[in-house]
Coordinates of C-alpha atoms in Angstrom, one line a residue:
M220 CA 0.0 -0.1 0.0
D221 CA 1.3 3.4 -1.1
R222 CA 1.3 5.5 2.3
M223 CA 2.1 8.7 0.5
N224 CA -1.7 7.9 -1.2
W225 CA -4.1 7.1 1.4
N226 CA -7.1 6.7 -1.4
T227 CA -5.5 3.7 -3.4
K228 CA -8.6 1.8 -2.8
T229 CA -10.8 4.3 -4.0
T230 CA -8.6 4.8 -7.2
R231 CA -8.7 1.2 -8.0
R232 CA -12.1 1.1 -7.7
Q233 CA -12.7 4.0 -10.0
A234 CA -10.5 2.2 -12.5
R235 CA -12.3 -0.8 -12.3
L236 CA -15.5 1.1 -13.2
A237 CA -14.1 3.0 -15.8
R238 CA -12.7 -0.3 -17.5
A239 CA -16.5 -1.7 -17.2
A240 CA -17.7 1.2 -18.8
Q241 CA -15.3 1.2 -21.7
A242 CA -15.8 -2.5 -22.5
L243 CA -19.5 -2.4 -22.1
G244 CA -20.5 0.7 -24.0
P245 CA -24.4 0.7 -24.9
Q246 CA -24.7 -2.7 -22.8
L247 CA -24.4 -0.8 -19.6
A248 CA -27.5 1.5 -18.9
G249 CA -26.6 2.9 -15.4
K250 CA -26.0 0.0 -13.0
H251 CA -28.1 -2.4 -15.5
V252 CA -25.6 -4.8 -17.4
A253 CA -27.1 -6.8 -20.2
A254 CA -26.8 -10.7 -19.5
G255 CA -24.9 -11.2 -22.9
A256 CA -22.1 -8.8 -21.5
I257 CA -21.6 -10.4 -18.1
G258 CA -18.3 -11.8 -19.7
A259 CA -17.0 -8.5 -20.6
L260 CA -17.9 -7.1 -17.3
L261 CA -15.7 -9.7 -15.5
E262 CA -12.7 -9.2 -17.4
A263 CA -13.1 -5.5 -17.2
V264 CA -13.1 -5.6 -13.5
L265 CA -11.1 -8.3 -12.2
E266 CA -7.7 -8.4 -11.8
P267 CA -5.0 -11.4 -11.2
F268 CA -4.9 -12.2 -7.7
D269 CA -7.9 -10.6 -6.6
R270 CA -9.9 -11.6 -3.6
V271 CA -13.1 -12.9 -5.1
C272 CA -16.2 -13.8 -3.2
L273 CA -18.4 -15.9 -5.5
E274 CA -21.7 -16.2 -3.4
G275 CA -22.4 -19.8 -2.8
N276 CA -24.4 -20.2 0.2
N277 CA -25.8 -23.8 1.7
Q278 CA -28.8 -22.8 -0.2
K279 CA -28.8 -19.8 -2.4
Q280 CA -26.4 -19.6 -5.3
A281 CA -25.2 -16.9 -7.7
D282 CA -25.0 -19.7 -10.5
F283 CA -25.3 -17.3 -13.5
L284 CA -22.2 -15.4 -12.3
A285 CA -20.5 -18.7 -11.4
K286 CA -20.9 -19.9 -14.9
A287 CA -19.8 -16.8 -16.5
L288 CA -16.6 -16.4 -14.2
V289 CA -15.6 -19.7 -15.6
Q290 CA -15.8 -18.6 -19.0
V291 CA -13.3 -15.7 -18.6
D292 CA -10.0 -15.9 -20.2
P293 CA -7.1 -17.2 -18.1
A294 CA -4.7 -15.2 -19.6
R295 CA -6.3 -12.2 -18.5
V296 CA -7.8 -13.2 -15.2
H297 CA -5.9 -15.8 -12.7
G298 CA -4.6 -16.5 -9.4
L299 CA -7.8 -15.2 -7.9
H300 CA -8.2 -16.1 -4.4
M301 CA -11.7 -17.5 -3.6
V302 CA -13.4 -16.6 -0.3
Q303 CA -16.8 -18.0 -0.3
S304 CA -19.0 -19.9 2.5
V305 CA -20.0 -22.9 0.4
L306 CA -18.6 -25.0 -2.5
A307 CA -22.2 -26.2 -4.0
L308 CA -21.5 -26.1 -7.8
P309 CA -19.3 -28.0 -10.2
E310 CA -18.3 -24.2 -11.2
H311 CA -16.9 -23.6 -7.9
L312 CA -14.2 -26.1 -8.6
D313 CA -13.6 -25.4 -12.2
L314 CA -12.5 -22.3 -11.6
F315 CA -9.4 -23.9 -10.2
E316 CA -9.2 -26.5 -12.9
N317 CA -9.6 -24.3 -15.5
G318 CA -6.6 -22.0 -14.2
I319 CA -8.6 -19.1 -13.0
A320 CA -8.1 -19.2 -9.3
A321 CA -5.5 -21.0 -6.8
K322 CA -6.3 -20.5 -3.6
L323 CA -9.5 -21.0 -1.6
D324 CA -10.8 -20.2 1.9
F325 CA -14.4 -21.7 2.9
S326 CA -16.5 -23.1 5.1
F327 CA -18.5 -26.0 3.6
S328 CA -18.3 -28.2 0.3
G329 CA -21.2 -30.5 0.7
P330 CA -21.6 -32.1 -2.6
Q331 CA -18.2 -31.0 -4.1
G332 CA -16.4 -32.9 -1.2
A333 CA -15.0 -35.7 -2.8
R334 CA -14.0 -33.5 -5.8
L335 CA -12.4 -31.1 -3.3
A336 CA -10.5 -33.6 -1.8
K337 CA -8.7 -35.2 -5.3
L338 CA -7.7 -31.3 -6.1
V339 CA -6.3 -30.9 -2.7
S340 CA -4.2 -34.0 -3.0
A341 CA -3.3 -33.2 -6.8
G342 CA -2.0 -29.9 -5.6
G343 CA -4.6 -28.0 -7.5
I344 CA -5.8 -26.0 -4.9
E345 CA -4.2 -24.1 -1.9
I346 CA -6.4 -24.0 1.0
G347 CA -5.7 -21.2 3.4
A348 CA -8.6 -22.3 5.7
I349 CA -11.6 -24.2 6.5
H350 CA -14.0 -21.9 8.8
T351 CA -17.1 -21.8 10.5
Y352 CA -19.6 -19.6 8.9
L353 CA -19.2 -16.6 11.3
E354 CA -15.6 -17.0 11.4
L355 CA -15.2 -16.6 7.5
F356 CA -17.8 -13.3 7.6
A357 CA -15.6 -12.2 10.4
R358 CA -12.5 -12.3 8.2
Y359 CA -14.0 -10.6 5.5
F360 CA -13.8 -7.5 7.7
I361 CA -10.5 -8.1 8.7
D362 CA -7.9 -9.7 6.5
L363 CA -10.0 -11.4 3.7
T364 CA -11.8 -8.7 2.4
P365 CA -13.4 -9.3 -1.3
Q366 CA -12.2 -7.0 -3.8
V367 CA -14.9 -8.1 -6.1
A368 CA -18.2 -9.5 -4.9
L369 CA -20.6 -11.6 -7.2
V370 CA -23.9 -12.1 -5.3
A371 CA -27.6 -13.1 -6.0
A372 CA -30.6 -11.1 -4.9
H373 CA -34.4 -11.7 -5.8
A374 CA -35.1 -8.5 -7.6
A375 CA -33.6 -5.1 -8.4
D376 CA -35.2 -1.8 -9.1
A377 CA -34.0 1.0 -11.8
E378 CA -31.3 2.4 -9.2
G379 CA -30.0 -0.7 -8.1
N380 CA -31.6 -1.4 -4.8
L381 CA -31.9 -5.0 -4.2
Y382 CA -34.7 -7.1 -2.5
T383 CA -32.8 -10.5 -1.6
G384 CA -36.2 -12.3 -0.7
P385 CA -36.7 -15.2 2.1
N386 CA -33.0 -16.2 1.2
T387 CA -31.1 -13.3 1.9
E388 CA -28.6 -15.7 3.8
D389 CA -25.0 -14.4 3.5
T390 CA -25.6 -11.4 1.0
P391 CA -25.4 -8.3 3.6
A392 CA -22.0 -9.4 5.1
I393 CA -20.6 -10.1 1.8
V394 CA -21.9 -6.6 0.4
E395 CA -20.8 -4.8 3.4
A396 CA -17.5 -5.7 3.7
T397 CA -17.0 -5.5 -0.1
A398 CA -18.6 -1.9 -0.8
F399 CA -17.0 -0.2 2.3
S400 CA -13.6 -1.4 1.6
G401 CA -13.2 0.1 -2.5
G402 CA -14.6 -3.2 -3.8
I403 CA -17.0 -3.9 -6.4
V404 CA -20.2 -5.7 -6.1
I405 CA -22.1 -7.2 -9.1
A406 CA -25.5 -8.9 -8.2
Q407 CA -27.8 -11.2 -10.4
V408 CA -31.3 -11.2 -10.1
N409 CA -34.5 -13.0 -11.1
E410 CA -36.5 -9.8 -11.7
L411 CA -36.5 -6.2 -12.5
V412 CA -39.0 -3.6 -11.4
D413 CA -38.9 0.1 -12.4
G414 CA -39.5 1.5 -9.0
A415 CA -42.4 3.7 -10.2
T416 CA -45.2 1.2 -11.5
T417 CA -43.7 -1.8 -9.7
K418 CA -41.7 -1.5 -6.8
L419 CA -39.4 -3.9 -4.6
P420 CA -41.2 -5.4 -1.3
R421 CA -38.3 -3.9 0.6
I422 CA -34.9 -2.6 0.0
D423 CA -32.3 -5.3 1.8
I424 CA -29.3 -3.8 -0.2
P425 CA -29.3 0.0 -0.8
A426 CA -28.2 1.0 -4.5
D427 CA -25.3 3.1 -3.3
W428 CA -23.6 -0.3 -2.3
V429 CA -24.2 -1.9 -5.6
S430 CA -22.0 -1.5 -8.5
F431 CA -23.8 -3.4 -11.0
V432 CA -26.8 -5.5 -11.4
V433 CA -27.7 -8.0 -14.3
K434 CA -31.1 -10.0 -14.7
A435 CA -29.9 -13.6 -15.3
P436 CA -31.8 -15.7 -17.9
T437 CA -33.1 -18.2 -15.6
P438 CA -33.9 -17.9 -11.6
N439 CA -30.6 -18.4 -9.3
F440 CA -30.4 -22.2 -7.8
I441 CA -31.6 -22.7 -4.4
E442 CA -31.1 -25.8 -2.7
P443 CA -34.1 -27.2 -0.2
L444 CA -31.0 -28.3 1.8
F445 CA -33.1 -28.6 5.1
T446 CA -36.1 -30.4 3.9
R447 CA -36.3 -34.2 5.3
D448 CA -39.0 -36.6 4.1
P449 CA -40.5 -38.1 7.2
A450 CA -41.1 -41.4 5.5
Q451 CA -37.4 -42.1 5.7
I452 CA -36.8 -41.4 9.4
S453 CA -35.9 -45.1 11.0
E454 CA -37.3 -46.6 14.2
I455 CA -33.6 -46.2 15.5
Q456 CA -34.1 -42.4 14.9
V457 CA -37.2 -42.4 16.8
L458 CA -35.3 -43.9 19.7
M459 CA -32.6 -41.5 19.7
A460 CA -35.0 -39.0 19.4
M461 CA -37.1 -40.1 22.4
M462 CA -33.6 -40.4 24.6
A463 CA -32.7 -36.9 23.3
I464 CA -35.9 -35.2 24.6
K465 CA -36.6 -37.0 27.7
G466 CA -32.8 -37.5 28.9
I467 CA -31.4 -34.1 27.7
Y468 CA -33.9 -31.3 26.6
G469 CA -36.5 -32.4 29.4
A470 CA -33.7 -32.9 32.0
Y471 CA -32.2 -29.7 31.4
G472 CA -35.1 -27.5 30.6
V473 CA -33.7 -26.6 27.3
Q474 CA -36.0 -23.8 26.0
R475 CA -33.7 -21.9 23.5
L476 CA -32.0 -24.1 21.2
N477 CA -30.3 -25.2 17.4
H478 CA -30.8 -28.3 15.4
G479 CA -28.4 -29.1 13.1
I480 CA -29.4 -30.7 9.5
G481 CA -30.5 -34.6 9.6
F482 CA -33.1 -37.2 9.9
D483 CA -31.9 -37.6 13.5
T484 CA -33.0 -33.9 14.7
A485 CA -36.0 -34.2 12.3
A486 CA -37.1 -36.9 14.1
I487 CA -37.0 -34.9 17.4
E488 CA -39.0 -32.2 15.9
L489 CA -41.7 -34.6 14.9
L490 CA -41.9 -36.2 18.3
L491 CA -42.3 -33.1 20.3
P492 CA -46.1 -32.8 19.6
T493 CA -46.5 -36.6 20.6
Y494 CA -43.8 -37.8 22.8
G495 CA -43.0 -34.7 24.4
E496 CA -46.7 -34.1 24.8
Q497 CA -47.1 -37.4 26.7
L498 CA -44.0 -36.4 29.1
G499 CA -45.7 -33.0 29.6
L500 CA -42.9 -30.9 28.1
K501 CA -45.1 -28.3 26.4
G502 CA -44.0 -24.7 27.5
K503 CA -41.0 -26.2 29.3
I504 CA -38.6 -27.1 26.4
A505 CA -38.1 -26.1 22.7
R506 CA -39.7 -22.8 22.7
H507 CA -36.9 -20.2 20.9
W508 CA -35.1 -21.7 18.0
A509 CA -32.2 -20.6 15.7
L510 CA -33.3 -23.0 12.7
N511 CA -33.9 -22.6 9.1
P512 CA -37.8 -22.9 8.5
H513 CA -37.6 -26.6 8.9
P514 CA -40.9 -28.3 7.3
A515 CA -40.6 -31.1 10.2
L516 CA -41.4 -28.2 12.6
I517 CA -44.7 -27.7 11.2
P518 CA -46.6 -29.9 13.3
A519 CA -44.8 -28.6 16.7
I520 CA -45.6 -25.1 15.7
E521 CA -49.2 -25.9 14.8
A522 CA -49.3 -27.6 18.2
G523 CA -48.3 -24.4 19.8
W524 CA -44.6 -25.5 21.0
V525 CA -42.7 -23.1 19.2
E526 CA -42.7 -19.2 20.1
S527 CA -40.0 -18.0 17.5
V528 CA -37.7 -19.2 14.8
H529 CA -34.8 -16.9 13.7
S530 CA -33.4 -18.3 10.6
F531 CA -30.1 -18.7 8.8
G532 CA -31.8 -18.8 5.2
S533 CA -34.8 -20.0 4.1
E534 CA -36.4 -23.3 2.8
L535 CA -38.3 -23.8 -0.5
G536 CA -42.1 -24.3 -0.5
M537 CA -42.5 -22.7 3.0
E538 CA -42.9 -19.0 1.4
D539 CA -47.0 -19.0 2.3
Y540 CA -46.6 -21.1 5.4
I541 CA -44.0 -18.2 6.8
R542 CA -46.1 -15.4 5.9
A543 CA -49.1 -16.9 7.4
R544 CA -47.1 -17.3 10.7
S545 CA -45.3 -14.0 11.2
D546 CA -45.7 -14.3 15.1
V547 CA -43.3 -17.1 14.9
F548 CA -41.0 -16.0 11.9
F549 CA -38.9 -12.8 11.3
T550 CA -40.9 -11.2 8.4
G551 CA -41.1 -7.9 6.7
P552 CA -44.0 -5.7 6.4
D553 CA -44.6 -7.5 3.0
G554 CA -44.8 -10.6 5.0
S555 CA -41.8 -12.4 3.7
L556 CA -38.7 -13.9 5.4
R557 CA -35.9 -12.0 6.2
S558 CA -33.2 -14.3 7.2
N559 CA -29.3 -13.6 7.9
R560 CA -26.8 -16.1 8.1
A561 CA -24.2 -14.0 10.2
F562 CA -27.2 -12.8 12.9
C563 CA -28.6 -16.1 13.4
Q564 CA -25.0 -17.6 13.8
A565 CA -24.6 -15.1 16.4
A566 CA -27.6 -15.9 18.2
G567 CA -27.0 -19.3 18.0
H568 CA -23.5 -19.4 19.3
Y569 CA -24.7 -16.6 22.6
A570 CA -28.2 -17.1 23.1
C571 CA -29.1 -20.7 22.5
D572 CA -28.6 -23.2 25.5
L573 CA -27.9 -26.4 22.9
F574 CA -26.7 -27.6 19.9
I575 CA -27.7 -31.0 18.7
G576 CA -25.9 -32.2 15.5
S577 CA -24.3 -35.4 13.9
T578 CA -20.7 -35.9 12.6
L579 CA -18.8 -38.5 10.5
Q580 CA -16.3 -39.6 12.9
M581 CA -15.5 -39.2 16.7
D582 CA -12.6 -40.4 18.4
L583 CA -11.9 -41.1 21.8
D584 CA -11.3 -37.4 23.4
G585 CA -15.1 -36.5 21.9
N586 CA -13.3 -34.7 18.7
S587 CA -15.5 -34.9 15.8
S588 CA -15.0 -34.2 12.0
T589 CA -16.8 -34.4 8.8
A590 CA -13.5 -34.2 7.0
T591 CA -12.8 -38.1 6.0
L592 CA -10.1 -39.8 3.7
G593 CA -11.7 -39.0 0.1
R594 CA -14.0 -36.2 1.4
I595 CA -13.4 -32.8 2.5
A596 CA -16.9 -31.8 3.4
G597 CA -15.9 -28.8 5.5
F598 CA -17.9 -27.5 8.6
G599 CA -20.6 -24.9 8.0
G600 CA -21.7 -23.7 10.9
A601 CA -21.3 -26.4 13.5
P602 CA -17.8 -25.3 15.1
N603 CA -19.6 -22.0 16.2
M604 CA -23.1 -23.5 17.0
G605 CA -21.5 -26.3 18.6
A606 CA -18.6 -24.5 21.1
D607 CA -19.0 -23.2 24.4
A608 CA -19.7 -19.6 24.2
R609 CA -17.1 -18.1 26.6
G610 CA -18.1 -14.5 26.5
R611 CA -21.7 -15.3 27.3
R612 CA -22.7 -13.7 30.8
H613 CA -26.5 -14.1 30.9
A614 CA -27.7 -17.1 33.0
S615 CA -30.6 -19.7 32.0
P616 CA -31.4 -22.9 34.0
A617 CA -30.1 -25.0 31.3
W618 CA -26.9 -23.3 31.1
L619 CA -26.4 -23.1 34.7
K620 CA -27.2 -26.7 35.0
A621 CA -24.7 -27.9 32.7
G622 CA -22.0 -25.5 34.0
A623 CA -22.6 -26.8 37.7
E624 CA -22.2 -30.7 36.4
A625 CA -18.7 -29.7 34.7
R626 CA -17.3 -27.8 37.6
A627 CA -18.6 -30.1 40.4
G628 CA -15.6 -30.6 42.9
R629 CA -13.2 -28.9 40.8
R630 CA -10.8 -25.9 42.4
G631 CA -9.4 -22.9 41.3
A632 CA -10.1 -21.3 37.7
A633 CA -11.7 -24.8 36.5
G634 CA -14.1 -24.7 39.6
T635 CA -15.2 -20.9 39.1
P636 CA -18.9 -21.0 38.8
R637 CA -20.2 -20.4 35.3
G638 CA -22.8 -21.9 32.7
Q639 CA -22.0 -23.8 29.8
K640 CA -23.6 -24.6 26.5
L641 CA -25.2 -28.2 25.6
V642 CA -23.3 -29.5 23.0
V643 CA -24.4 -33.0 21.6
Q644 CA -23.3 -35.2 19.3
M645 CA -25.9 -37.7 18.0
V646 CA -25.1 -40.4 15.8
E647 CA -25.7 -43.9 14.9
T648 CA -22.8 -46.0 15.9
F649 CA -22.4 -46.9 12.0
R650 CA -23.2 -44.7 9.3
E651 CA -23.9 -45.2 5.7
H652 CA -21.7 -48.3 3.9
M653 CA -21.4 -49.3 7.6
Q654 CA -18.6 -46.9 8.2
P655 CA -18.2 -46.8 12.2
A656 CA -18.9 -43.3 13.4
F657 CA -16.4 -44.2 16.2
V658 CA -12.8 -44.1 15.4
E659 CA -9.5 -44.4 17.4
R660 CA -7.9 -42.1 15.2
L661 CA -9.9 -39.3 13.0
D662 CA -8.9 -39.0 9.5
A663 CA -8.3 -35.5 9.8
W664 CA -4.8 -36.2 11.0
T665 CA -4.2 -37.8 7.6
L666 CA -5.5 -34.7 5.9
Q667 CA -4.0 -32.5 7.7
E668 CA -0.3 -34.1 6.8
Q669 CA -1.8 -34.3 2.6
A670 CA -2.9 -30.6 2.7
G671 CA 0.0 -29.3 4.7
M672 CA -2.7 -27.5 7.0
A673 CA -1.6 -26.0 10.2
L674 CA -4.0 -28.1 12.2
P675 CA -6.1 -31.1 11.6
P676 CA -9.5 -30.0 10.5
I677 CA -11.6 -30.8 13.6
M678 CA -15.2 -29.8 13.5
V679 CA -16.1 -29.8 16.9
Y680 CA -13.7 -30.1 19.8
G681 CA -14.1 -32.7 22.4
D682 CA -13.7 -30.1 25.2
D683 CA -16.9 -28.7 24.2
V684 CA -19.0 -31.9 23.6
T685 CA -21.0 -32.4 26.7
H686 CA -23.1 -35.5 25.5
V687 CA -22.7 -38.3 23.1
L688 CA -26.1 -39.9 21.9
T689 CA -26.3 -43.3 20.2
E690 CA -28.8 -45.8 19.9
E691 CA -26.9 -47.5 22.8
G692 CA -27.6 -44.5 24.8
I693 CA -26.4 -41.4 26.3
A694 CA -22.9 -40.4 27.7
N695 CA -22.9 -37.3 29.7
L696 CA -19.1 -36.1 29.2
L697 CA -20.3 -33.1 31.7
L698 CA -19.6 -35.8 34.8
C699 CA -16.3 -37.1 33.8
R700 CA -13.6 -36.2 36.0
S701 CA -10.5 -37.8 34.0
D702 CA -9.6 -38.5 30.6
E703 CA -10.1 -42.4 31.2
E704 CA -13.5 -41.6 32.5
R705 CA -14.1 -39.8 29.3
E706 CA -12.7 -42.6 26.8
Q707 CA -14.8 -45.2 28.5
A708 CA -18.0 -43.0 28.5
I709 CA -17.9 -42.9 24.8
R710 CA -16.7 -46.1 24.1
G711 CA -19.9 -47.4 26.6
V712 CA -21.9 -46.0 24.0
A713 CA -20.1 -46.6 20.5
G714 CA -22.1 -50.0 19.8
Y715 CA -20.5 -52.7 18.1
T716 CA -17.8 -50.8 16.5
A717 CA -14.0 -51.5 17.4
V718 CA -14.1 -48.8 19.8
G719 CA -17.2 -50.0 21.4
L720 CA -16.0 -53.9 21.7
A721 CA -12.8 -52.7 23.3
R722 CA -14.5 -51.2 26.4
D723 CA -13.7 -51.7 29.9
K724 CA -17.1 -53.3 30.9
R725 CA -16.4 -52.9 34.6
M726 CA -15.6 -49.6 34.4
V727 CA -18.7 -48.6 32.0
E728 CA -21.0 -50.5 34.5
N729 CA -19.5 -48.2 37.0
L730 CA -20.3 -45.2 34.7
R731 CA -23.9 -46.1 34.4
D732 CA -24.5 -46.3 38.1
R733 CA -23.1 -42.8 38.4
K734 CA -25.7 -41.8 35.3
I735 CA -23.0 -40.8 33.3
I736 CA -23.9 -43.3 30.8
Q737 CA -28.0 -44.0 30.8
R738 CA -29.3 -46.6 28.4
P739 CA -32.9 -46.3 27.1
V740 CA -34.1 -48.3 30.2
D741 CA -32.3 -46.2 32.4
L742 CA -34.2 -43.4 31.2
G743 CA -37.4 -45.4 31.4
I744 CA -38.0 -46.1 27.8
D745 CA -38.9 -49.0 26.3
P746 CA -37.4 -49.5 22.9
R747 CA -40.5 -51.2 21.7
D748 CA -42.3 -47.9 21.9
A749 CA -40.0 -46.3 19.6
T750 CA -42.3 -46.7 16.4
R751 CA -42.8 -44.4 13.6
N752 CA -46.5 -44.0 14.7
L753 CA -44.9 -41.6 17.6
L754 CA -44.0 -39.2 14.3
A755 CA -46.6 -36.7 14.3
A756 CA -45.9 -36.7 10.3
R757 CA -45.1 -39.6 8.8
S758 CA -44.8 -38.4 5.3
M759 CA -44.5 -35.4 3.2
R760 CA -48.4 -35.2 2.5
D761 CA -48.6 -35.4 6.3
L762 CA -46.5 -32.3 6.6
V763 CA -48.7 -30.5 4.1
R764 CA -51.8 -31.4 5.8
A765 CA -50.5 -30.3 9.0
S766 CA -49.7 -26.7 7.5
G767 CA -53.4 -26.4 6.5
G768 CA -52.1 -26.7 2.7
L769 CA -50.0 -23.3 3.2
Y770 CA -46.4 -25.5 2.7
Q771 CA -45.7 -26.8 -0.9
P772 CA -42.6 -29.0 -0.9
P773 CA -40.3 -28.9 -4.2
K774 CA -41.4 -31.5 -6.9
R775 CA -38.8 -34.1 -6.1
F776 CA -40.1 -34.5 -2.5
R777 CA -43.8 -35.2 -3.8
N778 CA -45.1 -38.3 -4.8
W779 CA -48.5 -37.2 -5.4

C-alpha cells in the first residue's frame, strides 16, 4: 500500500468502473448490464490475484455469475483467491481446474467434497483454511476482504436497490464488507422493477452499495437443504429422538436451541407434539429456535410448542406458511422472511442453550469431524454453534445446570462458577456403507498431513462436547472427572464398532451406576415403543396437511 496516497482503494475502484464502462458501452445502462455482456464485465473489473467472493451459500447460489466466471480468459484473469462460504456447484471447482483461481478459503463443500479432496491431494488448490461461517464472515472485515463480490438477489429496481427475498442468507455480510472497502459488487437478479409503477417489496441492500446489476436468464438456484421426508425416518432414529427429548431436553429444561441438519434431528422435531406432549414438556422445552424453517417443525408449531424461529436462510416451499405464521418467524412488512446467516450464527452461539448435530467421525477424546479420507466436506456452522460461548454472561437454567455439572468438585479457575452450553453429538454407531462413526484416530490427522494444514480439520472439539447420543444410550461427558472416564463413556455408547467392543465393561457399568452413561431403560424408555407411529407426520403429504395446505414441497419431494 502506497502510504503517500491514502486513497488507493478508491482509485482502484474508479479504475475498475472506468474499464467496465469502456468495455460495455451501450450494454451498460446506469448500473444495469445486459446478460450477454457479463463476461466482458468480469474481464474488465477483475484483476489477477484478486480476492473474490462468489456467493455460494448452503442454499442460494449466484449460479449465472459462477458460469460466467468460469468462461473468462485465464490469460487475463488468473490466480484468484476465492473466499466463499460454500462450494456447492461444479463451477466452483472448475475455476481451479481452468487456472482462473488458485487459493480457497471456505466453510462447507457439501456435494463437492469428494472432488475437492482429489484436487487438494493433486496440488490443484491451495486451501487457506476451513472456517465456520461466522469466522469467515468476520475475516471479510479483517484480512479476507473481497475486492470483487458476485452475489444473488431476488429483484432489483432501476437505481440498483436489491430485494434479497426469503433467502437473504450471506448477502448482507458479503456486500457490506466489499462495498465499504473499495470493492466492486455485482448482483444477479431474477426480476427487475422500475421503482415507479412496480416497486420492491422491501430494500435489503441499498443501491449505493451495488456497482452492477444483471438480470439472469433463469432464476438463481436454491437448494432445499433442510427438507427431510418423514417417510425415511427409521425406528432407531425415533428411539434416539426419545432419548434426546427425555434425557437431555427435559432433564435440563432446554428452551433455546439449534438443530443441525439430518433425519435424527427431524425425528426430534416430529416427536415434540406426540412424545413430548406425553411427557408433559410443552411450554418447558424447545420454545425459541435458531433454525432454518424446517418443514419437520410444522406440527410442533401448529401444536403451539414454538414461540419464535430466527433463520439462517429459508426453505423452498415454506414461503406461504412463513407468511401466515409471522408471529413465529422474522418477516418484513410484505410478509416474506428476512433471513440472515451472520446474525443467526451469532444468536446460535450466544443466545442458545443447546446445539445438537451429527458427525461422520468421533474419536476417544470426543473430537469430531466431517473431513474424512476422500472427502473434505467442511464444517458449515457446526464449530460455532457447537462451541461453548466463553463470552456469554446471561444465565438460564439449562446453561447453569450444565456448568454446575462440569465444575462440581473442581477448584481454582476450573471450578469458578459459570454456565456451559450443551453440545450434543447425535450419531448412529455405524453410518452409511457400515462405516463406523467411532474411531481411534480421526482421518483429519491424515488430511492435515496431505494438505499441509497447520491444524487437523476438526469440526467440534471434544472439550466442547457435553453429551454423546447413540442408539445405545447417552454419555454425559460433563460428569467425567478424568480422561480415562471420558474415553470409557464414549466407548460405552459406541455399540459394536471396534471402539465400542474395546470398552472396559466393569468401568462402563460403574459409569452407568453414576448416571454418566444412561441406556434407554435407565431413562424409562422401552425400545419397543420407539415406532414410527410416534411421528407427528409420517410423510410429506402429512406435513402439507399439518400446514393447512400452506406448505408446498419441491417437486422432488412429492409422490402425488
